C-alpha atoms as one frame of an Amber mdcrd trajectory, in Angstrom:
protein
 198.053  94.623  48.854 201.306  96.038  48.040 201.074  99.152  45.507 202.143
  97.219  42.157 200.245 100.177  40.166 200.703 103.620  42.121 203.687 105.022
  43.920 206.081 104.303  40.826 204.603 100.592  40.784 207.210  99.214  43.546
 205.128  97.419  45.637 205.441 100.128  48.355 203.220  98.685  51.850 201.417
 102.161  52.472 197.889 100.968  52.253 199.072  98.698  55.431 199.673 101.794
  57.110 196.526 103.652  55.811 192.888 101.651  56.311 191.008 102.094  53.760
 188.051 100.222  54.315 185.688 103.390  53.931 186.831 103.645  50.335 184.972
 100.653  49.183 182.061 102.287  48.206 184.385 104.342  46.032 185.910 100.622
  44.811 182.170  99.444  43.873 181.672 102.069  41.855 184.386 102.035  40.089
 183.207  98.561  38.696 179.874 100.284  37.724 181.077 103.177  36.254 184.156
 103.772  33.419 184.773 107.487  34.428 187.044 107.561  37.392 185.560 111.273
  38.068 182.273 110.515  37.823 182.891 107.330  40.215 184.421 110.499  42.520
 181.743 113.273  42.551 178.968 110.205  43.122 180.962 108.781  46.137 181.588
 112.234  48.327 177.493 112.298  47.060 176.938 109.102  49.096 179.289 110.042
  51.904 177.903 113.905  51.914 174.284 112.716  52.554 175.653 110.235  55.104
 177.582 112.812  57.165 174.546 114.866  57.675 171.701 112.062  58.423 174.301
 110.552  60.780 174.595 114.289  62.264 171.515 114.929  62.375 170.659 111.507
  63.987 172.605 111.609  66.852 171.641 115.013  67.808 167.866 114.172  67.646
 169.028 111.638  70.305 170.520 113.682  72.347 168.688 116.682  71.848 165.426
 115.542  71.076 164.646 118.362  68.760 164.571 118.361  64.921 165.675 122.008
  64.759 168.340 121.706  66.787 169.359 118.340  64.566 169.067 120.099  61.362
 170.903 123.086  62.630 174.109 120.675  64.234 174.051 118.662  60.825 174.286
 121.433  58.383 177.057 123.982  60.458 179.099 120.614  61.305 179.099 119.062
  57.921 179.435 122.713  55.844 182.291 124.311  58.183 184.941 125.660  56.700
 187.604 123.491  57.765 185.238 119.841  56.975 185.105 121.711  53.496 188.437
 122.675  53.452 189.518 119.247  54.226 187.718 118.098  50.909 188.163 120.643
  48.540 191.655 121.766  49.152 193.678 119.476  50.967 191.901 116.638  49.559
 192.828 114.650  52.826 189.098 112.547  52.077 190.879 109.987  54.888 190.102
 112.560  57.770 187.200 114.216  55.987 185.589 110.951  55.785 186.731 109.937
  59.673 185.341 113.507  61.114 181.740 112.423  59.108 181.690 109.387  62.235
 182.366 111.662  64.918 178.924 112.482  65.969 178.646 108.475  66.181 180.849
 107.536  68.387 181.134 111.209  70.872 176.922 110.701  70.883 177.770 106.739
  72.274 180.455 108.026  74.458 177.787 110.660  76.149 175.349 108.085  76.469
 177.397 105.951  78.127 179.125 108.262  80.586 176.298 110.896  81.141 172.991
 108.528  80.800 171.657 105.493  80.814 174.318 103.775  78.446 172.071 101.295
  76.185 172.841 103.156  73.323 176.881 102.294  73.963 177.061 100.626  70.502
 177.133 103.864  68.495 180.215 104.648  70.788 181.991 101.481  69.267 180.578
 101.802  65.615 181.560 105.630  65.519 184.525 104.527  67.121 185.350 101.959
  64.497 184.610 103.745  61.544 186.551 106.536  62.499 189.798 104.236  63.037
 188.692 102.834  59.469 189.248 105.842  58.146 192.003 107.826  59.315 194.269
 106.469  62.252 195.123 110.073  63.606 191.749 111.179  63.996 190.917 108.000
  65.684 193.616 109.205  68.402 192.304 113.128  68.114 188.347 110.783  68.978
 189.759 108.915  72.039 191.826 112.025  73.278 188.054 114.267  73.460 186.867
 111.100  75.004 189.044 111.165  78.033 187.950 114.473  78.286 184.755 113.523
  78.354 185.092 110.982  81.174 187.432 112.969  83.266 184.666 115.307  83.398
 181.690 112.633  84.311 183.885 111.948  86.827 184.447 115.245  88.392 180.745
 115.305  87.739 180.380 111.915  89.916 178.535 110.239  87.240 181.090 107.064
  87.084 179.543 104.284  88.270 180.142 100.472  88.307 177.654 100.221  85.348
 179.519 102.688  83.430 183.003 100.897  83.741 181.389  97.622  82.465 179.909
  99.562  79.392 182.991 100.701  78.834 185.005  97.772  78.982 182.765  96.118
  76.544 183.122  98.639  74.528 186.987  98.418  74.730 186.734  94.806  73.583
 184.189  94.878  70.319 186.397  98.095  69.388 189.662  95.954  69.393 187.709
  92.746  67.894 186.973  95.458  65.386 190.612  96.711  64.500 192.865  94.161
  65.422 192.862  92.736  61.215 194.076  96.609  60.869 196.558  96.704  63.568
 197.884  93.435  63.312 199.969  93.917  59.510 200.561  97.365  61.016 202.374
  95.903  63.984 204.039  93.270  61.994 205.717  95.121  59.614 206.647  98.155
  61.943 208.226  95.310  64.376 210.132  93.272  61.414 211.285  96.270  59.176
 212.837  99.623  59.863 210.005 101.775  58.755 210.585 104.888  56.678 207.872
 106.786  58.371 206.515 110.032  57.525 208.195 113.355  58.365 207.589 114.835
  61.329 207.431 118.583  60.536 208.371 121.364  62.342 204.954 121.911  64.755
 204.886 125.968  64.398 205.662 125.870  60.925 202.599 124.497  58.831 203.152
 124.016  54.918 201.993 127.200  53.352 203.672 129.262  56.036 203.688 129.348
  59.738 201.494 128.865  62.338 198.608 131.041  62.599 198.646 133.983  65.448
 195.728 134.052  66.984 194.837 137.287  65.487 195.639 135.582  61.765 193.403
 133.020  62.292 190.516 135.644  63.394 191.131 137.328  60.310 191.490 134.019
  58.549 187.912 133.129  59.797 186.014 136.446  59.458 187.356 136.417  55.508
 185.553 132.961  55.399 187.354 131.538  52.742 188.212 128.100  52.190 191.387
 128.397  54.535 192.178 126.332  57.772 189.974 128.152  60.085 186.490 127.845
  60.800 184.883 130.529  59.097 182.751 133.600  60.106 180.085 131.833  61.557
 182.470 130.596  64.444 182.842 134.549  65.126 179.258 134.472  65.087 178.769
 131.619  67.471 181.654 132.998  69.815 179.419 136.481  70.144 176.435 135.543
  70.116 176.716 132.419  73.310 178.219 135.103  75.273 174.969 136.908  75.538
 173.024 133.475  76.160 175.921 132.357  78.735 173.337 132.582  81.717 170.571
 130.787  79.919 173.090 128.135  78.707 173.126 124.679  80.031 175.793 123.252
  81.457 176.819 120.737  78.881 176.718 123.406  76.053 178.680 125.515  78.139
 181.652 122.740  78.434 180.783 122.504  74.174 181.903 125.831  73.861 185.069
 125.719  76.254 186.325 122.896  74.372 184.905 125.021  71.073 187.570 127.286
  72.128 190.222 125.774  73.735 191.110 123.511  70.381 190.996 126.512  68.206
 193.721 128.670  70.271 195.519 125.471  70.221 195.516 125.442  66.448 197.403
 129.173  66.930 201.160 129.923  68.046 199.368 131.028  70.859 200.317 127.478
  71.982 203.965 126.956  72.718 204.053 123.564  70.173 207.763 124.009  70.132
 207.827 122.651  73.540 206.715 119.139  72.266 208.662 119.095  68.527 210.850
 116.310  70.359 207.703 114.228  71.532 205.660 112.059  70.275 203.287 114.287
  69.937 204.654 115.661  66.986 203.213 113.005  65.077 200.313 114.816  64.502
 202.213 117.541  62.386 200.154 119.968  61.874 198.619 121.135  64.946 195.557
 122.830  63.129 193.854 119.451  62.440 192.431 119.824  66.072 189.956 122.341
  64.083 188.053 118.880  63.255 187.454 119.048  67.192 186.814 122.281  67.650
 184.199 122.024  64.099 182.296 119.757  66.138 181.341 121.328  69.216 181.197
 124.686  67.636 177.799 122.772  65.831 176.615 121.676  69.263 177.195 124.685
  70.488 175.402 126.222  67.176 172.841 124.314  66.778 171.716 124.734  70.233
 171.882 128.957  69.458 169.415 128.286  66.566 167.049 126.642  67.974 167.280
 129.119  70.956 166.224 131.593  68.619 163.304 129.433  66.591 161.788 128.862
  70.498 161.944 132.539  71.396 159.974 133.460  67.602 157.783 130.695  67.538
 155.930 131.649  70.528 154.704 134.599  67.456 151.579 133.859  65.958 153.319
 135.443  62.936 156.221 132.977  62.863 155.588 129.927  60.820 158.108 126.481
  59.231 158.680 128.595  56.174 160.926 130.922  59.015 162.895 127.690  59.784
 163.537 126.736  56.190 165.090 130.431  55.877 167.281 129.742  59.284 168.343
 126.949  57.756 169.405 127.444  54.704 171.000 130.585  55.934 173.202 128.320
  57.713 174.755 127.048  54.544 175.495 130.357  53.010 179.069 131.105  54.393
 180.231 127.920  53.592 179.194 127.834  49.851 180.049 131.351  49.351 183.704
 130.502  50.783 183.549 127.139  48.445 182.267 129.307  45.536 184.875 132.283
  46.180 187.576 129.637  46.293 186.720 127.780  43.151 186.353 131.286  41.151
 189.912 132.505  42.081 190.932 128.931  41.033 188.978 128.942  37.360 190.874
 132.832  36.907 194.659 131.210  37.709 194.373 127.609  36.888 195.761 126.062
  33.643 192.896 123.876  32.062 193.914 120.667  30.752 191.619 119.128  27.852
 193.810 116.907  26.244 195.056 113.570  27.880 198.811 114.291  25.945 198.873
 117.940  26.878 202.046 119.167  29.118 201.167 121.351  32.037 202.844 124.109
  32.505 201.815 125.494  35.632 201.859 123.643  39.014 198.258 124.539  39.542
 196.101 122.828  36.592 192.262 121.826  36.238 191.624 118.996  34.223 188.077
 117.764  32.502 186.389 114.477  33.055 186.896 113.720  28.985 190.702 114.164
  29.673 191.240 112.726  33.151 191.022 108.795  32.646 194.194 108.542  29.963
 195.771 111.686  31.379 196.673 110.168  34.426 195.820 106.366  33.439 198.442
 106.285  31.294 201.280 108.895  31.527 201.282 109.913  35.167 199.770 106.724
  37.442 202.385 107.175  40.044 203.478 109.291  42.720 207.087 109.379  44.544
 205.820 109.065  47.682 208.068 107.156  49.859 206.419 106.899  53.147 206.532
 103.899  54.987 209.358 102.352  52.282 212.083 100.471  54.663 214.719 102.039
  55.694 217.365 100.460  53.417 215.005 100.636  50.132 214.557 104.523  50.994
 218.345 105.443  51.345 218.051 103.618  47.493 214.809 105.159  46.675 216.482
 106.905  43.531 217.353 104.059  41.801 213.907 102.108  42.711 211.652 104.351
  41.577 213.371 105.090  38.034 212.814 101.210  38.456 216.407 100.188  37.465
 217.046  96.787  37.631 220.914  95.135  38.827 222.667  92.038  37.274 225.383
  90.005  39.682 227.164  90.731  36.127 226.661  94.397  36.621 224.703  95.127
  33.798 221.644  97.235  34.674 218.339  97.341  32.505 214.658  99.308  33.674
 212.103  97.191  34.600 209.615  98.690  32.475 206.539  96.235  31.061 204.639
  95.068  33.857 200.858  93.934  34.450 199.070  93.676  37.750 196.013  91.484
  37.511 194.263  89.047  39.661 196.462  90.064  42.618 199.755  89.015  40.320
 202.325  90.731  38.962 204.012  89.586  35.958 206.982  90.647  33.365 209.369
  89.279  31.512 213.136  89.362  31.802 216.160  87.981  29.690 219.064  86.687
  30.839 222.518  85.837  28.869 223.137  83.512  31.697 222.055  81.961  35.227
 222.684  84.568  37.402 221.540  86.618  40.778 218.852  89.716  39.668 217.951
  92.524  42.142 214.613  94.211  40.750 212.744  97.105  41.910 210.243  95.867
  43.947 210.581  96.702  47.922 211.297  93.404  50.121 209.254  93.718  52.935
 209.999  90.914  55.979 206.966  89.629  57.161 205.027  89.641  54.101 205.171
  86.021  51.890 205.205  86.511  48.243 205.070  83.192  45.890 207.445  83.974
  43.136 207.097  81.266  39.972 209.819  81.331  37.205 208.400  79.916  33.824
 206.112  78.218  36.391 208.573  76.792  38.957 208.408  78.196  42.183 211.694
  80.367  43.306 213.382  81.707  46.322 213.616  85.285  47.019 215.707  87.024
  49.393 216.213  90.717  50.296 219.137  92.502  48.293 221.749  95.080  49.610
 219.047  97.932  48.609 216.421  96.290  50.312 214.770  95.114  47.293 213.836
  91.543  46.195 216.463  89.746  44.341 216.643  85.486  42.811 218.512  83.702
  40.889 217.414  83.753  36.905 217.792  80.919  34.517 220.260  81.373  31.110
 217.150  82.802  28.258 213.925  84.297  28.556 212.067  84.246  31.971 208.980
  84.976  32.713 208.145  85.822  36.405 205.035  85.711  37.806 205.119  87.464
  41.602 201.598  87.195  43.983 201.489  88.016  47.958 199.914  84.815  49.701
 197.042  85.671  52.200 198.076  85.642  55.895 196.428  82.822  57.886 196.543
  84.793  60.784 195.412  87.938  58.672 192.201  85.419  57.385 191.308  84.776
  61.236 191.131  88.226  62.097 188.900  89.280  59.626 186.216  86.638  60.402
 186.702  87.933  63.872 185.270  91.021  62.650 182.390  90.133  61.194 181.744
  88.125  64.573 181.779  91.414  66.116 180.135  93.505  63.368 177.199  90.910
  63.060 176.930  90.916  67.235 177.001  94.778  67.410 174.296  94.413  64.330
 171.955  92.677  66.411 172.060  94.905  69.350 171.624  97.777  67.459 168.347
  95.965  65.728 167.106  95.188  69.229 167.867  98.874  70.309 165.368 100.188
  67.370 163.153  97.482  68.468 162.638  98.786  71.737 162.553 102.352  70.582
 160.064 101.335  68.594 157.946  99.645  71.129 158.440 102.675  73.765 156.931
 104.499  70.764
């Protein structure tokens, strides 16, 4: 749906650019519950516990061994930069994409390095992940290409495996193409105002990392974009268990490496600011990669260690609760360090009619709702506007509407409800209007006039515009659905319901091995 109540209300086409189908558990909720923060903290709950029993899942399958799983699932899910991610940036699009990883790189292994019945996690991680955030969904498919250029230098490419992965290819696309398909239509039919492409070795807050900065950055093990001291600790300590290393945690910990010097300056970025490569702009969101197989490469270190102890009468489970919950201490002292500097500089606001006066505010549950439910419910964001609305972005978003007469007036009273938007305008006679609402080709709007259905046509701003009648009018705007949108979603579910059964009969027989 167009954005009729957020980003100043002028039906702005960003959540065509942004899935968002991992947010409906936040949407149920929100029917449930009244507080809008509340409906927040129990959400990253839900997704929180999901991230680590899907970690921990998919390493028990490839590992085999619960330490190890509990090990991966607690330093992947708790590093600094997942955290970070969260609690900072609040970018919950790739936090909640980097939660699927383990899904789909676990599928991707199975198929490439084993026996490749376990190939649907490869398409649901796969899936999810493009669900959530369309960059990391790239960042996913980029490590996979890695990961098959290396089973083939490994000769494990086979005819099998190219079948496997060509299914693959197919429920994955069945999957998207209801994303892709709006995507692709209004990119193709509009001049998209896309978003900026910043300058690669110049990150907002300051400038790329040195390599030395973001060593520092790590071992201060804050809530920063690094990874925090235990990636120090991890670096150290595998180079003394190098030898005993296998093979495949060895190529865990090259890649561990590689994609965090290539979050530094140490990288020449510059090189590629006119590619399109630059669409990634910041280059230190590859720490979600290197995150990753840091745990592998972590979690096979701990249990290492747990093997080498446990062959001591004197070592017993209550050593591997302490191991474990070791492992979370960096991470929530870096959270609680971070949060304790905030509560010293941060404004509180209690009120929902207080004025902030600092840029940096906290805000309490009581206050939030009519705070921003009322006086501040949009943003000026003006990604993915088209390119004639944005060079007229001024006037649109202090929602100014034009007469042919040239009288202006602010189109101010609106509701959205039941997918409609409605208002009222008066007129002192029949004449052309040009309102603030973004004219996008390629989407159909029904627009009714006292209940008789209207033309509309895009104005010189790139806005909607039709003729008014002499009096009052009362407009009533609603976007049809897509036919060809419809289709595509039931193609979907045909593919969600068919991956659903094989991943039934794949317990089955796990069950029956059993």
């Amino acid at each position: 749906m167009p954005s009729f109540k957020t980003f100043k209300n002028v039906g702005d086409m960003v959540q065509s650019f942004y899935p968002m189908i991992t947010l409906l558990p936040f949407a149920i909720l929100r029917f449930i519950f009244a507080n809008p923060v509340l409906v927040l903290y129990i959400g990253l709950t839900f997704y929180t516990y999901l991230g680590f029993l899907i970690a921990y899942q998919m390493m028990l399958k490839f590992s085999g061994n619960l330490i190890q799983s509990a090990s991966f699932a607690i330093i992947y899910n708790m590093s600094i930069y997942h955290l970070t991610d969260l609690f900072i940036r609040f970018d919950i699009g790739e936090w909640l994409a980097l939660m699927f990883f383990p899904l789909a790189i676990y599928g991707f292994y199975n198929i490439f390095f084993e026996d490749g019945k376990n190939y649907y996690w490869a398409v649901v991680g796969l899936s999810l992940v493009t669900y959530s955030h369309i960059l990391s969904a790239v960042f996913l498919l980029v490590t996979v290409i890695l990961m098959f250029i290396i089973a083939i230098m490994k000769q494990q490419v086979n005819k099998e495996t190219v079948v496997t992965s060509l299914k693959v290819i197919v429920l994955f696309v069945m999957q998207i193409l209801f994303i892709v398909y709006p995507l692709a239509v209004l990119t193709l039919k509009n001049r998209i105002h896309f978003p900026t492409k910043y300058n690669l070795m110049v990150s907002p807050g300051g400038e790329l990392s040195s390599l030395g900065t973001f060593i520092t950055n790590s071992a201060n093990n804050h809530l920063n974009r690094s990874l925090g001291v235990i990636f120090l600790v991890i670096f150290v300590w595998e180079i003394f268990k190098w030898k005993k290393m296998p093979k495949v945690y060895k190529y865990s910990f090259s890649i561990m490496n590689i994609t965090a010097i290539l979050t530094t300056s140490l990288f020449p970025w510059y090189l590629l600011q006119q590619t399109s490569i630059a669409v990634i702009q910041f280059p230190w969101r590859l720490l979600g990669i290197s995150g990753f197989f840091m745990a592998v490469v972590g979690a096979w270190l701990v249990k290492d260690v747990v093997e080498e102890y446990a062959k001591s009468k004197r070592f017993s489970k209550i050593y591997v609760i302490g191991i474990l919950t070791l492992l979370t201490l960096p991470s929530l002292s870096a959270e609680f360090y971070t949060f304790y500097q905030k509560s010293q500089k941060d404004e509180l606001i209690t009120t929902a009619y207080q004025q902030e006066s600092s840029k940096n505010y906290s805000i309490t549950s009581k206050a939030f709702a009519k705070y921003f439910g009322e006086l501040r419910n949009s943003s000026s964001n003006t990604d993915y506007y088209t390119e004639k609305a944005f060079t007229h972005k001024e006037s649109i978003q202090k929602r100014v509407i034009l007469f042919e007469d040239g009288t202006q007036n602010n189109l101010v009273q609106t509701e959205f409800k039941n997918n409609e938007l409605s208002f009222s305008l008066n007129s002192e006679k029949k004449q052309l209007v040009d309102i603030p609402i973004i004219f996008y080709d390629g989407v159909k709007y029904t627009l009714t006039i006292n209940n008789s259905k209207e033309k509309i046509t895009s104005s010189k701003r790139g806005t909607m515009q039709f003729v008014l009648k002499k009096g009052h009018n009362k407009i009533v705007l609603k976007k049809e659905n897509n036919g060809t949108e419809s289709l595509l979603v039931m193609l979907t579910l045909v593919a969600w319901i068919v991956l659903g059964f094989r991943i039934v009969a794949g317990f089955k027989l796990v069950k029956g091995a059993e």
